[in-house]
Amino acid sequence: MKKSLLQKERSSYQPKLPKGLQGAVKVKEGAPTQSVSDREEIQKLFPNTYGMPLVEFVPGNEANHEAMNVGVILSGGQAPGGHNVICGIFDEVKKLNPNNRLYGFLMGPGGLVEHNYIELTSEIIDDYRNTGGFDMIGSGRTKLEEEDQFEKGLEIIRKLDIQAIVIIGGDDSNTNACVLAEYYAAKKCGVQVIGCPKTIDGDLKNDQIETSFGFDTATKTYAELIGNIERDCNSARKYWHFIKLMGRSASHIALECALQCQPNVCIVSEEVQQKDMTLNQIVEQIAAAVADRASRGMNFGVVLIPEGLIEFIPSIGRLIGELNDLLAAHGADYKDLDKEAQRAYILAHLSKENAETFATLPEGVARQLSLDRDPHGNVQVSLIETERLLSDMVEAKLVAWKKDGKFDGKFAPLHHFFGYEGRCAAPSNFDADYCYALGVSAAQLIANGKTGYMAIVKNTTAPTDEWKAGGVPITMMMNMERRSGEMKPVIRKALVELDGAPFREFARLRDEWAKETCFIYPGPIQYWGPAAVCDRTTRTLELEQQ
Ligand code: FBP
């Protein structure tokens, strides 16, 4: 593989490990655990993997380990650091026993079912150390949930004599990892399944998981771009930039970027939902900021919009809920229709209130809401052009206000969507270290006979030496939720908490950001230099762990 100079230098970076993982490792077990809610139902569904204790790795004594083979899968959207998780698994399994082998299943969970794999050798691994992307083995969104998929997987697992599979994924993929672990445990197959918390969205976090990997690098990359736009904006002073940010339902990415860059406006979906705001109220909030700045000669600014916003506007959220069930229940009779007929079909089948909401949406947005869900039943929010929708509506509002004498300025909007730009960035020092430690933990969970666990690393705002690595039973993070028209056990998604420190900090400062120009230009991620710059975590993590 041809490498850039930066990549060459960066490949020799040795990720720092917590003390507990630096040498031989001993397991310290905690008390038995419970699921976050719906305990009886979850226990019934996971009789073999429910209630297991939390695990922490502490320094121990050298021991001999039988040879074993391990498989690894990257699942879902790319997130910086995925390769380092695999490097961490590889190095640790080889350290435990040089005869151990690591297989990578190709293009996501589908690789396990379709028996597409490669053996990961040190040559391959060394090419990908500290790099972004998931291209070492590719990723995919195939959902592992059917028995025949588990059985197909078992065939290749047996053929390659694999003892354990590591699934590196988000909340849905880790839920599937748990289902798979339970299935193999119930059948006494002797196959362990371990999960690993990945997603740039930052919504896979709870008391046990401080952050999902990739959030740090992705938000720093977006913050660099937003800072550059802010500086351009403050130089030319003639545009309003509407920037939509990835993150699916949760607004963690938008909030983190706001804390790093101090834009004039940042909408937080969770607040919109809590305050029961309408689309019109959101538009008025932005238009008011535009008008106020215009009255003081500032016809420019920056607005951040989380990509999941539309789902959180209560009336649209109710509509999406009904559409999800409708689209899950109706198959070919809907899919085979043309655009017009699909619209008519939806309008005819929705309840009166939701049909009215659907009819009022701009056609493009209504269409995007009625497209196929992803394999986990989620609306593909990254396809909805919320940034355009909002700026069009703000413009219309300003035209009306101009007539009433409430706005006397210029409004020239520009649109951006940052998502794919950050998902494969070269991991920051934080993500490089965190991911490597997660990989080493996953290997240790396997070596210690665990299944149905997710690898974790805590105390991540302290120096790396003091990080605490271990594992959490996946059932501990589960509750029952409605998915594609059915109640299912799933890992609870973490949305932005309005009483949490990051949002409170934002709420304390945002009025000033709207009025004045308080932009901050974070600049690019730094790999070499003062630790205060290179090893700094996200503002979200700093504020949450204070
Ligand atoms: P994961 O939840 O799988 O980590 O993916 C996150 C994400 O990047 C979201 O922010 C975004 O909405 C989605 O993936 C886009 O999906 P796709 O990669 O299929 O376009």
Coordinates of C-alpha atoms and ligand atoms in Angstrom, one line a residue:
M1 CA 0.0 0.0 0.0
K2 CA 1.3 3.5 -0.9
K3 CA 1.5 5.7 2.2
S4 CA 1.7 9.4 2.7
L5 CA 4.6 10.8 4.7
L6 CA 2.3 11.5 7.6
Q7 CA 1.0 7.9 7.5
K8 CA 4.5 6.5 7.5
E9 CA 5.5 8.5 10.5
R10 CA 2.3 7.8 12.3
S11 CA 2.5 4.0 11.7
S12 CA 5.3 3.8 14.2
Y13 CA 3.2 5.4 17.0
Q14 CA 2.9 2.9 19.8
P15 CA -0.5 3.4 21.5
K16 CA -0.3 3.9 25.3
L17 CA -2.0 1.3 27.4
P18 CA -3.5 1.4 30.9
K19 CA -1.4 -0.2 33.7
G20 CA -3.8 -3.1 34.0
L21 CA -3.1 -4.1 30.4
Q22 CA 0.6 -3.5 30.2
G23 CA 1.9 -6.9 31.3
A24 CA 0.3 -10.1 32.4
V25 CA -3.4 -9.6 33.3
K26 CA -5.6 -10.8 36.2
V27 CA -9.4 -10.6 36.2
K28 CA -11.1 -8.8 39.1
E29 CA -14.8 -9.6 39.1
G30 CA -17.5 -7.2 40.5
A31 CA -21.0 -7.9 41.7
P32 CA -23.7 -9.5 39.5
T33 CA -25.4 -7.0 37.2
Q34 CA -29.0 -6.2 36.2
S35 CA -30.4 -4.8 33.0
V36 CA -31.2 -1.0 33.0
S37 CA -34.9 -1.9 32.9
D38 CA -37.4 -4.6 31.9
R39 CA -35.4 -7.0 34.0
E40 CA -37.7 -10.0 33.9
E41 CA -38.2 -9.9 30.2
I42 CA -34.5 -9.4 29.4
Q43 CA -33.5 -12.2 31.8
K44 CA -36.0 -14.5 30.2
L45 CA -34.6 -13.7 26.7
F46 CA -31.0 -14.1 27.8
P47 CA -31.0 -16.9 30.5
N48 CA -27.3 -17.8 29.8
T49 CA -25.8 -14.3 29.6
Y50 CA -27.9 -12.3 32.1
G51 CA -26.6 -11.1 35.4
M52 CA -22.9 -11.7 34.9
P53 CA -20.5 -9.6 36.9
L54 CA -18.5 -6.5 35.7
V55 CA -14.9 -7.3 35.0
E56 CA -11.7 -5.2 35.5
F57 CA -8.2 -6.1 34.4
V58 CA -5.5 -5.6 36.9
P59 CA -1.8 -6.6 36.8
G60 CA -1.3 -10.4 37.3
N61 CA 1.2 -13.2 36.8
E62 CA 2.4 -14.8 33.6
A63 CA 0.4 -17.9 32.7
N64 CA 0.4 -20.4 29.8
H65 CA -2.5 -20.0 27.3
E66 CA -3.7 -22.8 25.0
A67 CA -3.6 -21.8 21.3
M68 CA -6.9 -20.3 20.0
N69 CA -8.3 -18.7 16.9
V70 CA -10.3 -15.5 17.0
G71 CA -12.5 -13.8 14.4
V72 CA -13.2 -10.1 14.1
I73 CA -16.0 -8.2 12.3
L74 CA -16.4 -4.4 11.7
S75 CA -20.1 -3.5 11.7
G76 CA -22.0 -0.4 10.6
G77 CA -20.7 3.1 9.9
Q78 CA -16.9 3.8 9.8
A79 CA -15.4 5.3 12.9
P80 CA -11.7 6.4 13.4
G81 CA -9.7 3.9 15.3
G82 CA -11.4 0.7 14.1
H83 CA -8.0 -0.6 12.7
N84 CA -6.4 0.0 16.1
V85 CA -9.0 -2.2 17.8
I86 CA -8.0 -5.0 15.4
C87 CA -4.3 -4.3 16.0
G88 CA -4.9 -4.4 19.8
I89 CA -6.6 -7.8 19.4
F90 CA -3.9 -9.1 17.1
D91 CA -1.0 -8.0 19.4
E92 CA -2.6 -9.4 22.5
V93 CA -3.6 -12.8 21.1
K94 CA -0.1 -13.2 19.7
K95 CA 1.3 -12.2 23.1
L96 CA -0.8 -14.8 24.8
N97 CA 0.4 -17.5 22.4
P98 CA 2.3 -16.9 19.2
N99 CA 0.3 -19.8 17.6
N100 CA -2.9 -17.9 18.0
R101 CA -4.6 -16.8 14.8
L102 CA -6.8 -13.9 13.9
Y103 CA -9.3 -14.0 11.1
G104 CA -11.1 -10.9 9.7
F105 CA -14.6 -11.4 8.2
L106 CA -15.0 -9.2 5.2
M107 CA -17.5 -6.4 4.6
G108 CA -19.3 -6.7 8.0
P109 CA -21.4 -9.3 9.7
G110 CA -22.4 -10.6 6.2
G111 CA -18.8 -11.9 5.9
L112 CA -19.5 -14.4 8.7
V113 CA -22.7 -15.6 7.1
E114 CA -21.2 -15.8 3.6
H115 CA -17.9 -17.3 4.8
N116 CA -15.8 -14.4 3.4
Y117 CA -12.7 -14.0 5.4
I118 CA -8.9 -13.5 5.5
E119 CA -6.3 -14.4 8.0
L120 CA -4.8 -11.3 9.4
T121 CA -1.0 -11.6 9.4
S122 CA 1.5 -9.2 10.9
E123 CA 2.2 -7.8 7.4
I124 CA -1.4 -6.8 7.0
I125 CA -1.8 -5.5 10.5
D126 CA 1.4 -3.4 10.3
D127 CA 0.1 -1.6 7.2
Y128 CA -3.0 -0.3 9.1
R129 CA -1.6 0.7 12.5
N130 CA -3.0 4.1 13.6
T131 CA -4.8 4.6 10.3
G132 CA -8.4 5.7 9.8
G133 CA -11.0 3.8 7.8
F134 CA -12.3 0.3 8.0
D135 CA -10.7 -0.8 4.7
M136 CA -8.5 -3.5 6.3
I137 CA -11.5 -5.9 6.2
G138 CA -14.4 -3.6 5.2
S139 CA -17.7 -3.0 7.0
G140 CA -21.4 -3.6 6.4
R141 CA -24.8 -3.3 7.9
T142 CA -26.1 -6.8 7.6
K143 CA -28.2 -7.5 10.7
L144 CA -27.3 -10.7 12.5
E145 CA -30.6 -11.9 14.0
E146 CA -31.9 -15.0 12.3
E147 CA -31.1 -18.5 13.4
D148 CA -30.1 -19.6 10.0
Q149 CA -27.5 -16.8 9.9
F150 CA -26.1 -18.0 13.3
E151 CA -25.9 -21.5 12.0
K152 CA -24.2 -20.5 8.8
G153 CA -21.7 -18.6 10.9
L154 CA -21.2 -21.6 13.1
E155 CA -20.1 -23.6 10.0
I156 CA -17.2 -21.3 9.2
I157 CA -16.4 -20.9 12.9
R158 CA -16.1 -24.7 13.2
K159 CA -14.1 -24.9 9.9
L160 CA -11.5 -22.3 11.1
D161 CA -11.6 -23.7 14.7
I162 CA -12.5 -20.3 16.0
Q163 CA -13.1 -19.9 19.7
A164 CA -14.4 -16.4 19.8
I165 CA -15.8 -13.6 17.6
V166 CA -15.3 -9.9 18.3
I167 CA -18.0 -7.6 16.8
I168 CA -16.9 -4.0 16.6
G169 CA -20.1 -2.0 16.3
G170 CA -22.7 0.5 17.6
D171 CA -25.7 -0.1 19.8
D172 CA -27.6 -2.2 17.3
S173 CA -24.6 -4.3 16.4
N174 CA -23.7 -4.9 20.0
T175 CA -27.3 -5.9 20.7
N176 CA -26.9 -8.5 17.9
A177 CA -23.6 -9.6 19.4
C178 CA -25.4 -10.3 22.6
V179 CA -28.2 -12.3 20.8
L180 CA -25.5 -14.3 19.1
A181 CA -23.6 -14.9 22.4
E182 CA -26.8 -16.1 24.0
Y183 CA -27.6 -18.4 21.0
Y184 CA -24.1 -20.0 21.0
A185 CA -24.2 -20.3 24.9
A186 CA -27.6 -21.9 24.9
K187 CA -26.5 -24.4 22.3
K188 CA -23.3 -25.0 24.3
C189 CA -21.2 -24.5 21.1
G190 CA -18.2 -23.3 23.0
V191 CA -18.1 -20.1 20.9
Q192 CA -17.7 -16.8 22.7
V193 CA -18.9 -13.4 21.4
I194 CA -17.4 -10.1 22.5
G195 CA -18.6 -6.6 21.5
C196 CA -16.7 -3.3 21.2
P197 CA -18.3 0.2 21.5
K198 CA -17.9 1.9 18.1
T199 CA -19.7 4.9 16.6
I200 CA -18.9 8.5 15.8
D201 CA -22.4 9.3 17.0
G202 CA -21.4 9.2 20.7
D203 CA -24.8 7.6 21.6
L204 CA -23.4 4.3 22.9
K205 CA -22.5 5.5 26.3
N206 CA -23.7 4.9 29.9
D207 CA -22.5 4.3 33.4
Q208 CA -20.0 1.8 32.1
I209 CA -19.1 3.2 28.7
E210 CA -17.6 6.7 28.9
T211 CA -17.5 7.2 25.2
S212 CA -17.7 5.2 21.9
F213 CA -14.6 5.2 19.9
G214 CA -14.4 7.6 16.9
F215 CA -16.4 10.4 18.5
D216 CA -13.2 12.1 19.5
T217 CA -11.6 12.2 16.1
A218 CA -14.7 12.7 14.1
T219 CA -15.8 15.7 16.2
K220 CA -12.3 17.2 16.1
T221 CA -12.3 16.8 12.3
Y222 CA -15.7 18.5 12.0
A223 CA -14.7 21.2 14.5
E224 CA -11.6 22.0 12.3
L225 CA -13.9 22.4 9.3
I226 CA -16.5 24.4 11.1
G227 CA -13.7 26.6 12.5
N228 CA -12.4 27.2 9.0
I229 CA -15.9 28.1 7.8
E230 CA -16.3 30.5 10.8
R231 CA -13.1 32.2 10.0
D232 CA -14.1 32.5 6.3
C233 CA -17.5 33.8 7.4
N234 CA -16.0 36.4 9.7
S235 CA -13.6 37.5 6.9
A236 CA -16.2 37.9 4.1
R237 CA -19.1 38.8 6.4
K238 CA -21.8 38.0 3.8
Y239 CA -23.0 34.5 4.3
W240 CA -25.1 32.5 6.8
H241 CA -23.7 28.9 6.8
F242 CA -26.2 26.2 7.6
I243 CA -24.1 23.1 8.6
K244 CA -25.8 19.8 9.2
L245 CA -23.8 17.3 11.3
M246 CA -24.0 13.5 11.3
G247 CA -24.9 11.7 14.5
R248 CA -28.2 9.9 13.6
S249 CA -30.8 10.5 16.4
A250 CA -28.5 12.0 19.1
S251 CA -27.2 15.6 19.0
H252 CA -23.9 14.7 20.7
I253 CA -21.8 15.6 17.6
A254 CA -23.5 18.9 17.1
L255 CA -23.3 19.8 20.8
E256 CA -19.6 18.9 21.0
C257 CA -18.8 20.9 17.8
A258 CA -20.7 23.8 19.3
L259 CA -18.7 23.7 22.5
Q260 CA -15.5 23.6 20.4
C261 CA -16.4 26.3 17.9
Q262 CA -19.0 28.6 19.5
P263 CA -21.3 29.1 16.5
N264 CA -24.2 31.6 16.5
V265 CA -26.9 29.0 16.7
C266 CA -26.8 25.2 17.4
I267 CA -30.1 23.3 17.5
V268 CA -30.2 20.4 19.9
S269 CA -32.8 17.8 18.9
E270 CA -33.4 16.6 22.5
E271 CA -34.3 20.1 23.6
V272 CA -36.7 20.5 20.7
Q273 CA -38.4 17.4 21.8
Q274 CA -38.5 18.3 25.5
K275 CA -39.9 21.7 24.8
D276 CA -42.4 20.3 22.3
M277 CA -41.2 22.8 19.7
T278 CA -42.7 23.0 16.2
L279 CA -40.8 23.3 13.0
N280 CA -42.0 26.9 12.9
Q281 CA -40.7 27.7 16.3
I282 CA -37.2 26.4 15.3
V283 CA -37.3 28.5 12.2
E284 CA -38.3 31.6 14.2
Q285 CA -35.5 31.0 16.7
I286 CA -32.9 31.0 13.8
A287 CA -34.6 33.9 12.0
A288 CA -34.6 36.0 15.2
A289 CA -30.8 35.5 15.5
V290 CA -30.4 36.5 11.8
A291 CA -32.6 39.6 12.2
D292 CA -30.9 40.7 15.5
R293 CA -27.4 40.4 14.0
A294 CA -28.5 42.2 10.9
S295 CA -29.9 45.1 13.0
R296 CA -26.3 45.5 14.2
G297 CA -24.8 45.2 10.7
M298 CA -23.8 41.6 10.9
N299 CA -25.3 39.8 7.9
F300 CA -23.4 36.6 8.6
G301 CA -23.3 33.7 10.9
V302 CA -23.1 29.9 11.4
V303 CA -25.9 27.5 12.4
L304 CA -25.3 23.9 13.4
I305 CA -28.0 21.4 12.8
P306 CA -28.0 17.8 14.1
E307 CA -28.9 15.4 11.3
G308 CA -31.6 13.6 13.4
L309 CA -33.5 16.9 14.1
I310 CA -36.5 16.1 12.0
E311 CA -37.4 13.0 14.1
F312 CA -37.4 15.0 17.3
I313 CA -40.0 17.6 16.2
P314 CA -42.8 15.9 18.1
S315 CA -45.4 16.0 15.3
I316 CA -42.9 14.6 12.8
G317 CA -41.6 12.1 15.4
R318 CA -45.2 10.7 15.7
L319 CA -45.5 10.6 11.9
I320 CA -42.2 8.7 11.6
G321 CA -43.3 6.2 14.3
E322 CA -46.4 5.4 12.3
L323 CA -44.5 5.3 9.0
N324 CA -42.0 2.9 10.5
D325 CA -44.7 0.4 11.4
L326 CA -46.5 1.0 8.1
L327 CA -43.4 0.4 6.0
A328 CA -42.4 -2.7 8.1
A329 CA -45.9 -4.2 7.7
H330 CA -46.3 -3.5 4.0
G331 CA -43.9 -5.2 1.6
A332 CA -44.0 -5.5 -2.2
D333 CA -47.5 -3.9 -2.4
Y334 CA -45.8 -0.6 -1.4
K335 CA -42.3 -1.1 -2.8
D336 CA -43.5 -1.8 -6.4
L337 CA -45.5 1.5 -6.6
D338 CA -44.2 4.6 -8.4
K339 CA -43.3 7.8 -6.4
E340 CA -46.8 9.4 -6.8
A341 CA -48.6 6.2 -5.9
Q342 CA -46.4 5.6 -2.9
R343 CA -47.3 9.1 -1.6
A344 CA -51.0 8.4 -2.1
Y345 CA -50.7 5.0 -0.5
I346 CA -49.1 6.6 2.6
L347 CA -51.6 9.3 2.9
A348 CA -54.4 6.8 2.6
H349 CA -53.0 4.5 5.3
L350 CA -51.8 7.1 7.9
S351 CA -54.0 8.3 10.8
K352 CA -55.6 11.7 10.2
E353 CA -53.2 13.7 12.4
N354 CA -50.1 12.1 10.8
A355 CA -51.5 12.3 7.3
E356 CA -52.0 16.1 7.9
T357 CA -48.3 16.5 9.1
F358 CA -47.1 14.4 6.1
A359 CA -49.1 16.6 3.6
T360 CA -47.6 19.8 5.0
L361 CA -44.0 18.7 4.6
P362 CA -42.0 19.8 1.5
E363 CA -42.2 17.0 -1.0
G364 CA -38.5 16.1 -0.9
V365 CA -38.6 15.7 2.9
A366 CA -41.8 13.7 2.8
R367 CA -40.2 11.5 0.1
Q368 CA -37.1 11.0 2.2
L369 CA -39.1 9.9 5.2
S370 CA -40.9 7.3 3.2
L371 CA -37.8 5.7 1.8
D372 CA -36.4 2.3 2.9
R373 CA -35.2 2.1 6.5
D374 CA -31.7 0.8 7.2
P375 CA -31.5 -2.9 8.3
H376 CA -32.1 -1.9 11.9
G377 CA -35.3 -0.1 11.1
N378 CA -33.9 3.4 11.4
V379 CA -34.9 6.3 9.1
Q380 CA -31.8 7.2 7.0
V381 CA -31.5 10.7 8.4
S382 CA -28.3 11.4 6.7
L383 CA -30.3 11.5 3.4
I384 CA -32.7 14.3 4.6
E385 CA -31.6 17.8 3.7
T386 CA -32.6 19.5 6.9
E387 CA -30.1 22.2 6.4
R388 CA -31.8 23.3 3.2
L389 CA -35.3 22.9 4.6
L390 CA -34.5 25.1 7.5
S391 CA -32.7 27.8 5.5
D392 CA -35.5 27.9 3.0
M393 CA -38.0 28.4 5.8
V394 CA -35.9 31.0 7.5
E395 CA -35.7 32.9 4.2
A396 CA -39.4 32.8 3.8
K397 CA -39.9 34.1 7.4
L398 CA -37.4 36.9 6.8
V399 CA -39.2 38.0 3.7
A400 CA -42.4 38.2 5.7
W401 CA -40.6 40.1 8.5
K402 CA -39.2 42.5 6.0
K403 CA -42.7 43.4 4.8
D404 CA -43.6 44.0 8.5
G405 CA -40.5 46.1 9.1
K406 CA -39.0 43.5 11.5
F407 CA -36.0 42.6 9.3
D408 CA -33.8 45.0 7.5
G409 CA -30.8 43.1 6.3
K410 CA -29.4 40.6 3.8
F411 CA -29.7 36.8 4.1
A412 CA -27.4 34.7 1.8
P413 CA -27.4 31.1 3.0
L414 CA -24.8 28.4 2.1
H415 CA -25.2 24.7 3.0
H416 CA -22.9 22.0 4.2
F417 CA -23.2 18.5 5.5
F418 CA -20.3 17.1 7.5
G419 CA -20.4 13.4 8.1
Y420 CA -18.4 11.3 5.7
E421 CA -15.5 13.8 6.0
G422 CA -14.8 12.7 9.5
R423 CA -15.7 9.0 9.8
C424 CA -12.4 7.8 8.3
A425 CA -10.0 10.4 9.6
A426 CA -6.7 9.2 11.0
P427 CA -7.4 8.6 14.7
S428 CA -6.4 11.2 17.2
N429 CA -4.0 10.1 20.0
F430 CA -7.0 9.6 22.2
D431 CA -8.8 7.3 19.7
A432 CA -5.5 5.5 18.8
D433 CA -4.9 4.7 22.5
Y434 CA -8.5 4.0 23.4
C435 CA -9.1 1.7 20.5
Y436 CA -5.9 -0.2 21.0
A437 CA -6.8 -0.7 24.7
L438 CA -10.3 -1.8 23.7
G439 CA -8.8 -4.4 21.4
V440 CA -6.4 -5.7 24.1
S441 CA -9.3 -5.9 26.5
A442 CA -11.4 -7.8 24.0
A443 CA -8.6 -10.4 23.7
Q444 CA -8.3 -10.7 27.4
L445 CA -12.1 -11.2 27.8
I446 CA -11.7 -14.1 25.4
A447 CA -8.7 -15.5 27.1
N448 CA -10.6 -15.4 30.4
G449 CA -13.6 -17.3 28.9
K450 CA -16.1 -14.5 28.8
T451 CA -19.0 -14.2 26.4
G452 CA -21.8 -11.7 26.0
Y453 CA -19.5 -8.9 27.2
M454 CA -18.4 -5.6 25.7
A455 CA -14.8 -4.5 26.1
I456 CA -14.6 -1.2 28.1
V457 CA -12.0 1.3 29.2
K458 CA -12.9 3.8 31.9
N459 CA -11.3 6.8 33.6
T460 CA -10.4 8.2 30.2
T461 CA -9.9 11.8 31.2
A462 CA -7.0 10.7 33.4
P463 CA -3.5 10.0 31.9
T464 CA -3.6 6.7 29.9
D465 CA -1.6 4.8 32.6
E466 CA -4.6 5.3 35.0
W467 CA -7.3 4.2 32.6
K468 CA -9.2 1.1 33.8
A469 CA -9.9 -1.7 31.3
G470 CA -12.4 -4.5 31.6
G471 CA -15.7 -5.7 30.4
V472 CA -19.4 -5.1 30.9
P473 CA -22.1 -7.8 30.3
I474 CA -24.1 -6.5 27.3
T475 CA -27.4 -7.4 29.0
M476 CA -26.7 -4.9 31.7
M477 CA -27.2 -2.1 29.1
M478 CA -30.5 -3.4 27.6
N479 CA -34.1 -2.5 27.8
M480 CA -37.2 -3.3 25.6
E481 CA -38.0 -0.9 22.8
R482 CA -40.4 -0.9 19.8
R483 CA -38.5 -1.6 16.6
S484 CA -40.1 -2.2 13.2
G485 CA -43.5 -2.7 14.9
E486 CA -42.3 -5.2 17.5
M487 CA -41.0 -4.9 21.1
K488 CA -37.3 -6.0 21.1
P489 CA -34.4 -6.2 23.6
V490 CA -31.9 -3.5 22.6
I491 CA -29.1 -1.5 24.2
R492 CA -30.5 1.8 25.4
K493 CA -29.3 4.7 23.1
A494 CA -27.8 7.6 25.0
L495 CA -29.3 10.9 23.8
V496 CA -28.1 14.3 25.0
E497 CA -29.2 14.9 28.6
L498 CA -30.5 18.4 29.1
D499 CA -29.5 18.3 32.8
G500 CA -26.0 17.0 31.8
A501 CA -22.9 19.2 32.1
P502 CA -22.2 19.6 28.3
F503 CA -25.7 20.9 27.5
R504 CA -25.8 23.1 30.6
E505 CA -22.4 24.7 29.6
F506 CA -23.8 25.3 26.1
A507 CA -27.1 26.7 27.4
R508 CA -25.1 29.1 29.7
L509 CA -23.1 30.5 26.7
R510 CA -25.4 30.4 23.7
D511 CA -27.2 33.7 24.0
E512 CA -23.9 35.5 23.8
W513 CA -22.8 33.4 20.8
A514 CA -26.0 34.3 19.0
K515 CA -25.5 38.1 19.6
E516 CA -21.8 38.5 19.3
T517 CA -19.2 36.8 17.1
C518 CA -17.5 34.5 19.5
F519 CA -16.2 31.9 17.0
I520 CA -13.3 29.6 18.1
Y521 CA -11.1 28.1 15.4
P522 CA -9.8 24.8 16.8
G523 CA -7.5 23.9 13.9
P524 CA -6.4 20.4 12.8
I525 CA -5.8 17.4 15.0
Q526 CA -2.2 17.3 16.3
Y527 CA -0.3 14.1 16.8
W528 CA 3.1 15.4 18.0
G529 CA 3.6 18.3 20.4
P530 CA 2.4 19.4 23.8
A531 CA 0.1 16.8 25.5
A532 CA -2.3 19.6 26.4
V533 CA -3.0 19.9 22.7
C534 CA -2.4 16.4 21.4
D535 CA -4.0 14.3 24.1
R536 CA -6.9 16.5 24.9
T537 CA -10.3 14.7 25.0
T538 CA -13.6 16.1 23.8
R539 CA -15.3 18.9 25.7
T540 CA -18.2 16.5 26.3
L541 CA -16.0 13.9 28.1
E542 CA -14.2 16.6 30.0
L543 CA -17.4 18.2 31.2
E544 CA -19.1 14.8 31.9
Q545 CA -16.2 13.4 33.9
Q546 CA -15.5 16.7 35.9
Ligands
FBP1 P1 -23.2 3.7 13.1 O1 -24.3 3.9 14.0 O2 -23.2 2.3 12.5 O3 -21.8 3.9 13.8 O4 -23.2 4.7 12.0 C1 -23.2 6.1 12.2 C2 -23.5 6.9 11.0 O5 -22.3 7.6 10.6 C3 -24.6 8.0 11.4 O6 -24.0 9.1 11.9 C4 -25.2 8.2 10.0 O7 -26.5 8.6 10.1 C5 -25.1 6.8 9.4 O8 -24.0 6.2 9.9 C6 -25.0 6.9 7.9 O9 -25.1 5.6 7.3 P2 -24.3 5.1 6.0 O10 -22.9 4.9 6.4 O11 -25.0 3.8 5.8 O12 -24.5 6.1 5.0

